[in-house]
Amino acid sequence: MELNETMVGDATVRLRRAHGQLAGVISMIEAGEDCVKVLTQLAAVSKALDRAGFKIVASGLRHCQEAQARGEAAPMPVEELEKLFLALA
């Protein structure tokens, strides 16, 4: 299943935010910042990436359900989406 902007919605925004946060974490490490601050920001990056991934899987699931409701074949088996979801967990 190919992704497009309407399918992933705010996942792109979340990924851009995580990108900026990760750049900040790298800068903090290079500047010798406090370990607690660095790890706190790194945890925020990790959570943002997780949420973006879950958003993409949820969008795929919704897309498949909508296709089935129209009587069309789902673009991806639900089992494969489940496997992708579990890979994120």
Coordinates of N, CA, C and O in Angstrom, one line a residue:
M1 N 0.8 -1.2 0.0 CA 0.0 0.0 0.0 C 0.9 1.2 0.0 O 1.8 1.3 0.8
E2 N 0.7 2.1 -0.9 CA 1.4 3.3 -1.0 C 0.8 4.4 -0.1 O -0.4 4.5 0.0
L3 N 1.7 5.2 0.5 CA 1.3 6.2 1.4 C 1.1 7.5 0.6 O 1.8 7.8 -0.3
N4 N 0.2 8.3 1.1 CA 0.1 9.7 0.6 C -0.3 10.6 1.7 O -0.6 10.2 2.8
E5 N -0.1 11.9 1.5 CA -0.3 12.9 2.6 C -1.6 12.8 3.3 O -1.8 12.9 4.5
T6 N -2.7 12.5 2.5 CA -4.0 12.5 3.1 C -4.2 11.3 4.0 O -4.9 11.3 5.0
M7 N -3.5 10.2 3.7 CA -3.6 9.0 4.5 C -2.8 9.1 5.8 O -3.3 8.7 6.9
V8 N -1.6 9.7 5.8 CA -0.8 9.7 7.0 C -1.1 10.9 7.9 O -0.7 10.9 9.0
G9 N -1.8 11.9 7.3 CA -2.2 13.1 8.1 C -1.1 13.7 8.9 O -0.1 14.1 8.3
D10 N -1.3 13.8 10.2 CA -0.3 14.5 11.0 C 1.0 13.7 11.3 O 1.8 14.1 12.0
A11 N 1.1 12.5 10.8 CA 2.3 11.7 11.0 C 3.5 12.4 10.5 O 4.6 12.4 11.1
T12 N 3.4 13.1 9.3 CA 4.5 13.8 8.8 C 4.9 15.0 9.7 O 6.1 15.2 9.9
V13 N 3.9 15.6 10.3 CA 4.2 16.7 11.2 C 4.9 16.1 12.4 O 5.9 16.7 12.9
R14 N 4.5 15.0 12.9 CA 5.1 14.4 14.1 C 6.6 14.0 13.8 O 7.5 14.2 14.6
L15 N 6.8 13.5 12.5 CA 8.1 13.1 12.1 C 9.0 14.3 12.0 O 10.2 14.3 12.4
R16 N 8.5 15.4 11.5 CA 9.3 16.6 11.4 C 9.7 17.1 12.7 O 10.8 17.6 13.0
R17 N 8.7 17.1 13.7 CA 9.0 17.5 15.0 C 10.1 16.6 15.7 O 11.0 17.1 16.3
A18 N 10.0 15.3 15.5 CA 11.0 14.4 16.0 C 12.3 14.6 15.4 O 13.3 14.6 16.1
H19 N 12.3 15.0 14.1 CA 13.6 15.3 13.4 C 14.3 16.5 14.1 O 15.5 16.4 14.4
G20 N 13.5 17.5 14.4 CA 14.0 18.7 15.1 C 14.5 18.3 16.5 O 15.5 18.8 17.0
Q21 N 13.7 17.5 17.2 CA 14.1 17.1 18.6 C 15.4 16.3 18.6 O 16.2 16.5 19.4
L22 N 15.5 15.4 17.6 CA 16.7 14.6 17.5 C 17.9 15.5 17.2 O 19.0 15.3 17.8
A23 N 17.8 16.5 16.4 CA 18.9 17.4 16.1 C 19.3 18.1 17.4 O 20.5 18.3 17.7
G24 N 18.3 18.5 18.2 CA 18.5 19.1 19.5 C 19.2 18.2 20.5 O 20.1 18.6 21.2
V25 N 18.9 16.9 20.5 CA 19.5 15.9 21.4 C 21.0 15.8 21.0 O 21.9 15.8 21.8
I26 N 21.3 15.7 19.7 CA 22.7 15.6 19.2 C 23.4 16.9 19.6 O 24.6 16.7 20.1
S27 N 22.8 18.0 19.5 CA 23.5 19.3 19.9 C 23.8 19.3 21.4 O 24.8 19.7 21.9
M28 N 22.8 18.8 22.2 CA 23.0 18.7 23.6 C 24.1 17.8 24.0 O 24.9 18.2 24.9
I29 N 24.3 16.7 23.3 CA 25.4 15.8 23.6 C 26.7 16.4 23.3 O 27.6 16.3 24.0
E30 N 26.7 17.0 22.1 CA 28.0 17.7 21.6 C 28.4 18.8 22.6 O 29.6 19.1 22.7
A31 N 27.4 19.5 23.2 CA 27.6 20.6 24.1 C 27.9 20.1 25.5 O 28.2 20.9 26.4
G32 N 27.8 18.8 25.8 CA 28.1 18.3 27.1 C 27.0 18.5 28.1 O 27.3 18.7 29.3
E33 N 25.8 18.6 27.6 CA 24.6 18.8 28.5 C 24.5 17.7 29.6 O 25.0 16.6 29.4
D34 N 23.7 18.0 30.6 CA 23.4 17.1 31.7 C 22.7 15.8 31.1 O 21.8 15.9 30.2
C35 N 23.1 14.7 31.6 CA 22.6 13.4 31.2 C 21.0 13.3 31.3 O 20.4 12.8 30.4
V36 N 20.5 13.8 32.4 CA 19.1 13.7 32.6 C 18.3 14.5 31.5 O 17.3 14.0 31.0
K37 N 18.8 15.7 31.2 CA 18.1 16.5 30.2 C 18.2 15.8 28.8 O 17.2 15.8 28.1
V38 N 19.4 15.3 28.5 CA 19.5 14.6 27.2 C 18.6 13.4 27.1 O 17.9 13.2 26.1
L39 N 18.5 12.6 28.2 CA 17.7 11.4 28.2 C 16.2 11.7 28.1 O 15.4 11.1 27.5
T40 N 15.8 12.8 28.8 CA 14.4 13.3 28.7 C 14.0 13.7 27.3 O 13.0 13.3 26.8
Q41 N 14.9 14.4 26.6 CA 14.6 14.8 25.3 C 14.7 13.6 24.3 O 13.9 13.5 23.4
L42 N 15.6 12.6 24.6 CA 15.6 11.4 23.8 C 14.4 10.6 23.9 O 13.9 10.0 22.9
A43 N 13.8 10.5 25.1 CA 12.6 9.8 25.4 C 11.4 10.5 24.6 O 10.6 9.8 24.0
A44 N 11.4 11.8 24.5 CA 10.4 12.6 23.8 C 10.5 12.2 22.3 O 9.5 12.1 21.6
V45 N 11.7 12.1 21.7 CA 11.9 11.8 20.3 C 11.4 10.4 20.1 O 10.7 10.1 19.1
S46 N 11.7 9.5 21.0 CA 11.3 8.1 20.8 C 9.7 8.0 20.8 O 9.1 7.3 20.0
K47 N 9.1 8.7 21.7 CA 7.6 8.7 21.8 C 7.0 9.3 20.5 O 6.0 8.8 20.0
A48 N 7.6 10.4 20.0 CA 7.1 11.0 18.8 C 7.2 10.1 17.6 O 6.3 10.0 16.8
L49 N 8.3 9.3 17.5 CA 8.5 8.3 16.4 C 7.5 7.2 16.6 O 6.9 6.8 15.6
D50 N 7.3 6.7 17.8 CA 6.3 5.7 18.0 C 4.9 6.2 17.6 O 4.1 5.4 16.9
R51 N 4.5 7.4 18.0 CA 3.2 7.9 17.7 C 3.0 8.0 16.2 O 1.9 7.8 15.6
A52 N 4.0 8.5 15.5 CA 4.0 8.6 14.0 C 3.7 7.2 13.4 O 2.9 7.1 12.5
G53 N 4.5 6.3 13.8 CA 4.3 4.9 13.3 C 2.9 4.4 13.6 O 2.3 3.8 12.7
F54 N 2.4 4.5 14.8 CA 1.0 4.1 15.1 C 0.0 4.8 14.2 O -1.0 4.2 13.8
K55 N 0.2 6.1 14.0 CA -0.7 6.9 13.2 C -0.7 6.3 11.8 O -1.8 6.2 11.2
I56 N 0.4 5.9 11.2 CA 0.5 5.4 9.9 C -0.2 4.0 9.8 O -1.0 3.8 8.9
V57 N 0.0 3.2 10.8 CA -0.7 1.9 10.8 C -2.2 2.1 10.9 O -3.0 1.4 10.2
A58 N -2.6 3.0 11.8 CA -4.0 3.2 12.0 C -4.7 3.7 10.7 O -5.8 3.3 10.3
S59 N -4.0 4.6 10.0 CA -4.5 5.1 8.7 C -4.6 4.0 7.7 O -5.6 4.0 6.9
G60 N -3.6 3.1 7.7 CA -3.7 2.0 6.8 C -4.8 1.1 7.1 O -5.5 0.6 6.1
L61 N -5.1 0.8 8.3 CA -6.2 0.0 8.7 C -7.5 0.6 8.3 O -8.4 0.0 7.8
R62 N -7.6 1.9 8.5 CA -8.9 2.7 8.2 C -9.0 2.6 6.6 O -10.1 2.4 6.1
H63 N -8.0 2.8 5.9 CA -8.0 2.8 4.5 C -8.5 1.4 4.0 O -9.3 1.3 3.1
C64 N -8.0 0.3 4.6 CA -8.4 -1.0 4.2 C -9.9 -1.3 4.5 O -10.6 -1.8 3.7
Q65 N -10.3 -0.8 5.7 CA -11.7 -1.0 6.0 C -12.6 -0.2 5.1 O -13.7 -0.7 4.7
E66 N -12.2 1.0 4.7 CA -13.1 1.8 3.8 C -13.2 1.1 2.4 O -14.2 1.1 1.8
A67 N -12.1 0.5 2.0 CA -12.1 -0.2 0.7 C -13.0 -1.4 0.8 O -13.8 -1.6 -0.2
Q68 N -13.0 -2.1 1.8 CA -13.8 -3.3 2.0 C -15.3 -2.9 2.1 O -16.2 -3.5 1.5
A69 N -15.6 -1.7 2.7 CA -17.0 -1.2 2.8 C -17.5 -0.9 1.5 O -18.7 -1.0 1.3
R70 N -16.6 -0.4 0.6 CA -17.1 -0.1 -0.8 C -17.1 -1.4 -1.7 O -17.5 -1.3 -2.8
G71 N -16.8 -2.5 -1.1 CA -16.8 -3.8 -1.9 C -15.6 -4.0 -2.7 O -15.6 -4.9 -3.5
E72 N -14.5 -3.3 -2.4 CA -13.3 -3.4 -3.1 C -12.3 -4.3 -2.2 O -12.5 -4.5 -1.0
A73 N -11.3 -4.8 -2.9 CA -10.3 -5.6 -2.2 C -9.4 -4.6 -1.4 O -9.1 -3.5 -1.9
A74 N -9.1 -5.0 -0.2 CA -8.2 -4.2 0.7 C -6.8 -4.1 0.0 O -6.4 -5.1 -0.5
P75 N -6.2 -2.9 0.0 CA -4.9 -2.8 -0.6 C -3.8 -3.6 0.2 O -2.7 -3.8 -0.4
M76 N -4.1 -4.0 1.4 CA -3.1 -4.7 2.2 C -3.9 -5.7 3.1 O -4.9 -5.2 3.7
P77 N -3.4 -6.9 3.3 CA -4.1 -7.8 4.2 C -4.1 -7.2 5.7 O -3.0 -6.7 6.1
V78 N -5.2 -7.4 6.4 CA -5.2 -6.9 7.8 C -4.1 -7.5 8.6 O -3.5 -6.9 9.5
E79 N -3.8 -8.8 8.3 CA -2.8 -9.5 9.1 C -1.4 -8.9 8.9 O -0.7 -8.8 9.8
E80 N -1.2 -8.3 7.7 CA 0.1 -7.7 7.5 C 0.2 -6.4 8.3 O 1.2 -6.0 8.8
L81 N -1.0 -5.6 8.3 CA -1.0 -4.4 9.1 C -0.8 -4.7 10.6 O -0.2 -4.0 11.3
E82 N -1.4 -5.8 11.1 CA -1.2 -6.3 12.4 C 0.2 -6.6 12.7 O 0.8 -6.2 13.8
K83 N 0.9 -7.2 11.8 CA 2.3 -7.5 11.9 C 3.1 -6.2 12.1 O 4.0 -6.2 12.9
L84 N 2.8 -5.3 11.2 CA 3.5 -4.0 11.3 C 3.3 -3.3 12.6 O 4.2 -2.7 13.2
F85 N 2.0 -3.3 13.1 CA 1.7 -2.7 14.4 C 2.5 -3.4 15.5 O 3.1 -2.7 16.3
L86 N 2.6 -4.7 15.5 CA 3.3 -5.4 16.5 C 4.8 -5.1 16.4 O 5.5 -5.1 17.4
A87 N 5.3 -4.8 15.2 CA 6.7 -4.5 15.1 C 7.0 -3.1 15.8 O 8.2 -2.9 16.2
L88 N 6.0 -2.3 15.9 CA 6.2 -1.0 16.5 C 6.1 -1.1 18.1 O 6.7 -0.3 18.8
A89 N 5.4 -2.1 18.5 CA 5.2 -2.3 20.0 C 6.4 -2.7 20.7 O 7.3 -3.3 20.2

